[in-house]
Structure formats: structure tokens, C-alpha cells
Amino acid sequence: MSDPETPVTVAITSELLFDLQSREPGPVFSFVKALEAANAQIKEHFPETKELFRVILINDNSSDKSLKETLKKTQLDKLIVWPPVSGENLIAKLKENKTHLYLSAKTGFKIHEAVNAGIAAASVFNSTLQQSETPNLPLCVVFDGDAVLFSDESECVTETGLENFFKHEDENVDIPMTEGPLKVFLEALKRLQRKFYDNNKREHCPILTYLLTSRNAGNAGYRALNTLKTWGLGTDQAYFLNGTSKGPLIKMINPHIFFDDQKKHLEAAMKEGKLACLVPRP
């Protein structure tokens, strides 16, 4: 686990934050503004802390003056580390910066390489997103379960038939699942939350986390919750949808970011104007 005063570092390709031509806000802009607002809340209650969000931009043009000016105009220059890092030897740079989450505009090898290096990583599924309105606080992050927080072991069984899945979960109900690619990001978020919880300031915590899974609330759901408990983690809320659409709950939760490994669920989030991120399967 990280040093308790280590910042939570999010690396983002610059075109996701601003359109490279028009400098208009990109699909992750609202998410980044929520990170900034969360920092302000954390510093209000813990003025000396270094345990804050920070954002690293990935841009091969590190002397891009117009990008720097745009950051100042949008008041993101204190949150975002300058200069950007280039894409060359990217994984080594992400590790050097102790990156907890890497968001890319592209799918492919780099995302898989980051996950294999122990960095939570996903590609933005809707890079031309027209976002619906979301308040800056609380920072709301929604995770799928299988192949996202957890390994894809059970999801692989599901692909052989639902009966096989239910049998597998019944037989393994008390056996925790192995970790998935986004577990490390949830772990980082919980570290910030505990700062408030441990100091009797829960009501001031600027972060909310959700588990939104197609599992049912029976043995399959119990196994998910028990796995998180075994890891010393949890989410603020958990929903077990038993295979129904995730769209209505995504609309209700109104998150800043949603992680899933299945395109149909990401498309449901897109219809609600939400930032949807595709988590790579092995």
C-alpha cells in the first residue's frame, strides 16, 4: 500500500481534457474539475496534508503554451503538473510518478501494459461526449465488479452459461476473488476517505464510491461484498442488478466517471451523458 501522504495521481492524455484544436473542454473535464473541488475540501479540513489528487497530462508537445494558458484560464494549473510528460517510455514514467489511474483516448497495447504494471487503466469510451450536468462535489466514482474491481474469473464462467456461473458462485461463495485492474484506484480513493472517517468528519468527505454489478443479491452478490471486506475495502453503496440495464441507476447516481468492461453498459452510460471508461480484459 502507498505511503499515507502520497498524492493520488491520475494521468490523462491531454486531448481528453481539452480539444487540441479549439481548446474547448474535453470529455474528462468535469471529472478533473471534481478532483480539483475534492482537493479544496480536503485542504479545508487538513491544511497541511499532501494527500491530494494531482493530474499528469500526457502530451508530446511539452512546450505547448496555449495548453498552459488554457489551464490557467480554467483554474486547473494548481492541480495539473507542468510540463506534461511525453508518450515515449510512458509506462516507466507512469510508474515513476506513482500513478494510480491512467485514462487514455485510445484502446490497445499501452492500456494493457499499464494494467500489467499494476496501474489502474482504462480508455475513454465516449471521447466526443456531450456531458450532462454534474455538481463538482461529491466526486462520484462508479465501478463495475467482475473484470474491473475483481478478476474476470467469474465472467469467463458466465460466458459458458448462466447456470454454470450460479453454480460456480455457490461453490465458491466464501472464497474471495482475486483483484481486478481497478482495485488499486478504489484503494487510493478509500485512503482519502478514511482521512475523514478516522477524524469524525465523514459528513465532510468529498468522495463517494459505488459498486454497480450485474450480479444478483444472492451468493454472487455476497461473494463480491465479502471479497471487498477481505481486502479491507468497500464502497459507499452497492447495487446488484441481476442482469438488468445499468442505465437507470447511472442516471440516478449521476457519477463523474463510470468504469466497466462491457460496451453495452458503457453505451447505457453514454446515453445519460456520463463519462464511460472501458477497462481492458486480459
PDB file of N, CA and C in Angstrom, residues 222-265:
ATOM      1  N   TYR A 222     -23.090 -11.629  -2.397  1.00  0.00           N
ATOM      2  CA  TYR A 222     -22.375 -11.791  -1.129  1.00  0.00           C
ATOM      3  C   TYR A 222     -20.881 -11.974  -1.376  1.00  0.00           C
ATOM      4  N   ARG A 223     -20.546 -12.763  -2.389  1.00  0.00           N
ATOM      5  CA  ARG A 223     -19.126 -13.008  -2.668  1.00  0.00           C
ATOM      6  C   ARG A 223     -18.408 -11.716  -3.040  1.00  0.00           C
ATOM      7  N   ALA A 224     -19.084 -10.847  -3.791  1.00  0.00           N
ATOM      8  CA  ALA A 224     -18.481  -9.560  -4.161  1.00  0.00           C
ATOM      9  C   ALA A 224     -18.197  -8.713  -2.920  1.00  0.00           C
ATOM     10  N   LEU A 225     -19.192  -8.595  -2.047  1.00  0.00           N
ATOM     11  CA  LEU A 225     -19.019  -7.786  -0.839  1.00  0.00           C
ATOM     12  C   LEU A 225     -17.982  -8.399   0.098  1.00  0.00           C
ATOM     13  N   ASN A 226     -18.001  -9.717   0.199  1.00  0.00           N
ATOM     14  CA  ASN A 226     -17.051 -10.391   1.069  1.00  0.00           C
ATOM     15  C   ASN A 226     -15.617 -10.227   0.565  1.00  0.00           C
ATOM     16  N   THR A 227     -15.464 -10.218  -0.756  1.00  0.00           N
ATOM     17  CA  THR A 227     -14.129 -10.003  -1.337  1.00  0.00           C
ATOM     18  C   THR A 227     -13.607  -8.626  -0.951  1.00  0.00           C
ATOM     19  N   LEU A 228     -14.448  -7.596  -1.109  1.00  0.00           N
ATOM     20  CA  LEU A 228     -14.033  -6.240  -0.733  1.00  0.00           C
ATOM     21  C   LEU A 228     -13.692  -6.164   0.751  1.00  0.00           C
ATOM     22  N   LYS A 229     -14.509  -6.815   1.576  1.00  0.00           N
ATOM     23  CA  LYS A 229     -14.257  -6.808   3.020  1.00  0.00           C
ATOM     24  C   LYS A 229     -12.928  -7.480   3.337  1.00  0.00           C
ATOM     25  N   THR A 230     -12.631  -8.569   2.654  1.00  0.00           N
ATOM     26  CA  THR A 230     -11.365  -9.276   2.857  1.00  0.00           C
ATOM     27  C   THR A 230     -10.177  -8.378   2.522  1.00  0.00           C
ATOM     28  N   TRP A 231     -10.342  -7.535   1.524  1.00  0.00           N
ATOM     29  CA  TRP A 231      -9.282  -6.593   1.126  1.00  0.00           C
ATOM     30  C   TRP A 231      -9.202  -5.392   2.063  1.00  0.00           C
ATOM     31  N   GLY A 232     -10.141  -5.260   2.990  1.00  0.00           N
ATOM     32  CA  GLY A 232     -10.189  -4.071   3.830  1.00  0.00           C
ATOM     33  C   GLY A 232     -10.775  -2.881   3.098  1.00  0.00           C
ATOM     34  N   LEU A 233     -11.579  -3.160   2.078  1.00  0.00           N
ATOM     35  CA  LEU A 233     -12.183  -2.105   1.268  1.00  0.00           C
ATOM     36  C   LEU A 233     -13.699  -2.221   1.302  1.00  0.00           C
ATOM     37  N   GLY A 234     -14.326  -1.336   0.565  1.00  0.00           N
ATOM     38  CA  GLY A 234     -15.770  -1.338   0.427  1.00  0.00           C
ATOM     39  C   GLY A 234     -16.148  -0.149  -0.430  1.00  0.00           C
ATOM     40  N   THR A 235     -17.413  -0.075  -0.785  1.00  0.00           N
ATOM     41  CA  THR A 235     -17.916   1.102  -1.488  1.00  0.00           C
ATOM     42  C   THR A 235     -19.026   1.713  -0.639  1.00  0.00           C
ATOM     43  N   ASP A 236     -19.313   2.977  -0.883  1.00  0.00           N
ATOM     44  CA  ASP A 236     -20.348   3.642  -0.093  1.00  0.00           C
ATOM     45  C   ASP A 236     -21.719   3.029  -0.350  1.00  0.00           C
ATOM     46  N   GLN A 237     -21.944   2.629  -1.594  1.00  0.00           N
ATOM     47  CA  GLN A 237     -23.192   1.952  -1.938  1.00  0.00           C
ATOM     48  C   GLN A 237     -22.886   0.844  -2.934  1.00  0.00           C
ATOM     49  N   ALA A 238     -23.723  -0.190  -2.922  1.00  0.00           N
ATOM     50  CA  ALA A 238     -23.570  -1.296  -3.863  1.00  0.00           C
ATOM     51  C   ALA A 238     -24.941  -1.670  -4.409  1.00  0.00           C
ATOM     52  N   TYR A 239     -25.012  -1.872  -5.706  1.00  0.00           N
ATOM     53  CA  TYR A 239     -26.253  -2.251  -6.368  1.00  0.00           C
ATOM     54  C   TYR A 239     -26.035  -3.545  -7.147  1.00  0.00           C
ATOM     55  N   PHE A 240     -26.972  -4.482  -6.968  1.00  0.00           N
ATOM     56  CA  PHE A 240     -26.902  -5.778  -7.631  1.00  0.00           C
ATOM     57  C   PHE A 240     -28.086  -5.873  -8.597  1.00  0.00           C
ATOM     58  N   LEU A 241     -27.812  -5.835  -9.885  1.00  0.00           N
ATOM     59  CA  LEU A 241     -28.864  -5.624 -10.880  1.00  0.00           C
ATOM     60  C   LEU A 241     -29.393  -6.901 -11.518  1.00  0.00           C
ATOM     61  N   ASN A 242     -28.768  -8.039 -11.208  1.00  0.00           N
ATOM     62  CA  ASN A 242     -29.263  -9.325 -11.717  1.00  0.00           C
ATOM     63  C   ASN A 242     -29.463  -9.289 -13.236  1.00  0.00           C
ATOM     64  N   GLY A 243     -28.518  -8.655 -13.928  1.00  0.00           N
ATOM     65  CA  GLY A 243     -28.527  -8.668 -15.393  1.00  0.00           C
ATOM     66  C   GLY A 243     -29.337  -7.580 -16.053  1.00  0.00           C
ATOM     67  N   THR A 244     -30.012  -6.722 -15.292  1.00  0.00           N
ATOM     68  CA  THR A 244     -30.809  -5.657 -15.907  1.00  0.00           C
ATOM     69  C   THR A 244     -29.917  -4.481 -16.320  1.00  0.00           C
ATOM     70  N   SER A 245     -30.486  -3.562 -17.059  1.00  0.00           N
ATOM     71  CA  SER A 245     -29.726  -2.427 -17.578  1.00  0.00           C
ATOM     72  C   SER A 245     -29.171  -1.546 -16.453  1.00  0.00           C
ATOM     73  N   LYS A 246     -27.968  -1.045 -16.658  1.00  0.00           N
ATOM     74  CA  LYS A 246     -27.352  -0.157 -15.677  1.00  0.00           C
ATOM     75  C   LYS A 246     -27.725   1.313 -15.903  1.00  0.00           C
ATOM     76  N   GLY A 247     -28.332   1.600 -17.045  1.00  0.00           N
ATOM     77  CA  GLY A 247     -28.638   2.981 -17.405  1.00  0.00           C
ATOM     78  C   GLY A 247     -29.439   3.760 -16.370  1.00  0.00           C
ATOM     79  N   PRO A 248     -30.583   3.230 -15.898  1.00  0.00           N
ATOM     80  CA  PRO A 248     -31.392   3.984 -14.936  1.00  0.00           C
ATOM     81  C   PRO A 248     -30.639   4.333 -13.650  1.00  0.00           C
ATOM     82  N   LEU A 249     -29.835   3.408 -13.134  1.00  0.00           N
ATOM     83  CA  LEU A 249     -29.097   3.713 -11.903  1.00  0.00           C
ATOM     84  C   LEU A 249     -27.960   4.684 -12.165  1.00  0.00           C
ATOM     85  N   ILE A 250     -27.341   4.592 -13.328  1.00  0.00           N
ATOM     86  CA  ILE A 250     -26.309   5.566 -13.666  1.00  0.00           C
ATOM     87  C   ILE A 250     -26.921   6.966 -13.727  1.00  0.00           C
ATOM     88  N   LYS A 251     -28.118   7.054 -14.280  1.00  0.00           N
ATOM     89  CA  LYS A 251     -28.817   8.346 -14.322  1.00  0.00           C
ATOM     90  C   LYS A 251     -29.094   8.845 -12.911  1.00  0.00           C
ATOM     91  N   MET A 252     -29.521   7.944 -12.015  1.00  0.00           N
ATOM     92  CA  MET A 252     -29.845   8.330 -10.638  1.00  0.00           C
ATOM     93  C   MET A 252     -28.600   8.761  -9.868  1.00  0.00           C
ATOM     94  N   ILE A 253     -27.513   7.995  -9.993  1.00  0.00           N
ATOM     95  CA  ILE A 253     -26.286   8.292  -9.261  1.00  0.00           C
ATOM     96  C   ILE A 253     -25.621   9.562  -9.794  1.00  0.00           C
ATOM     97  N   ASN A 254     -25.699   9.764 -11.124  1.00  0.00           N
ATOM     98  CA  ASN A 254     -25.124  10.953 -11.759  1.00  0.00           C
ATOM     99  C   ASN A 254     -23.612  11.056 -11.482  1.00  0.00           C
ATOM    100  N   PRO A 255     -22.843  10.018 -11.851  1.00  0.00           N
ATOM    101  CA  PRO A 255     -21.420   9.995 -11.496  1.00  0.00           C
ATOM    102  C   PRO A 255     -20.563  10.881 -12.392  1.00  0.00           C
ATOM    103  N   HIS A 256     -19.350  11.160 -11.906  1.00  0.00           N
ATOM    104  CA  HIS A 256     -18.367  11.852 -12.739  1.00  0.00           C
ATOM    105  C   HIS A 256     -17.658  10.891 -13.678  1.00  0.00           C
ATOM    106  N   ILE A 257     -17.577   9.611 -13.275  1.00  0.00           N
ATOM    107  CA  ILE A 257     -16.867   8.628 -14.091  1.00  0.00           C
ATOM    108  C   ILE A 257     -17.398   7.240 -13.764  1.00  0.00           C
ATOM    109  N   PHE A 258     -17.474   6.389 -14.801  1.00  0.00           N
ATOM    110  CA  PHE A 258     -18.009   5.040 -14.675  1.00  0.00           C
ATOM    111  C   PHE A 258     -17.073   4.080 -15.392  1.00  0.00           C
ATOM    112  N   PHE A 259     -16.683   3.011 -14.702  1.00  0.00           N
ATOM    113  CA  PHE A 259     -15.764   2.018 -15.259  1.00  0.00           C
ATOM    114  C   PHE A 259     -16.488   0.691 -15.471  1.00  0.00           C
ATOM    115  N   ASP A 260     -16.360   0.139 -16.681  1.00  0.00           N
ATOM    116  CA  ASP A 260     -16.953  -1.162 -16.979  1.00  0.00           C
ATOM    117  C   ASP A 260     -16.134  -1.825 -18.079  1.00  0.00           C
ATOM    118  N   ASP A 261     -16.282  -3.133 -18.205  1.00  0.00           N
ATOM    119  CA  ASP A 261     -15.557  -3.849 -19.260  1.00  0.00           C
ATOM    120  C   ASP A 261     -16.455  -4.246 -20.415  1.00  0.00           C
ATOM    121  N   GLN A 262     -17.758  -3.937 -20.324  1.00  0.00           N
ATOM    122  CA  GLN A 262     -18.700  -4.329 -21.372  1.00  0.00           C
ATOM    123  C   GLN A 262     -19.276  -3.107 -22.062  1.00  0.00           C
ATOM    124  N   LYS A 263     -19.220  -3.131 -23.376  1.00  0.00           N
ATOM    125  CA  LYS A 263     -19.620  -1.959 -24.152  1.00  0.00           C
ATOM    126  C   LYS A 263     -21.101  -1.631 -23.991  1.00  0.00           C
ATOM    127  N   LYS A 264     -21.949  -2.637 -23.779  1.00  0.00           N
ATOM    128  CA  LYS A 264     -23.387  -2.347 -23.661  1.00  0.00           C
ATOM    129  C   LYS A 264     -23.668  -1.485 -22.428  1.00  0.00           C
ATOM    130  N   HIS A 265     -22.906  -1.703 -21.351  1.00  0.00           N
ATOM    131  CA  HIS A 265     -23.108  -0.892 -20.149  1.00  0.00           C
ATOM    132  C   HIS A 265     -22.521   0.511 -20.332  1.00  0.00           C
TER     133      HIS A 265
END
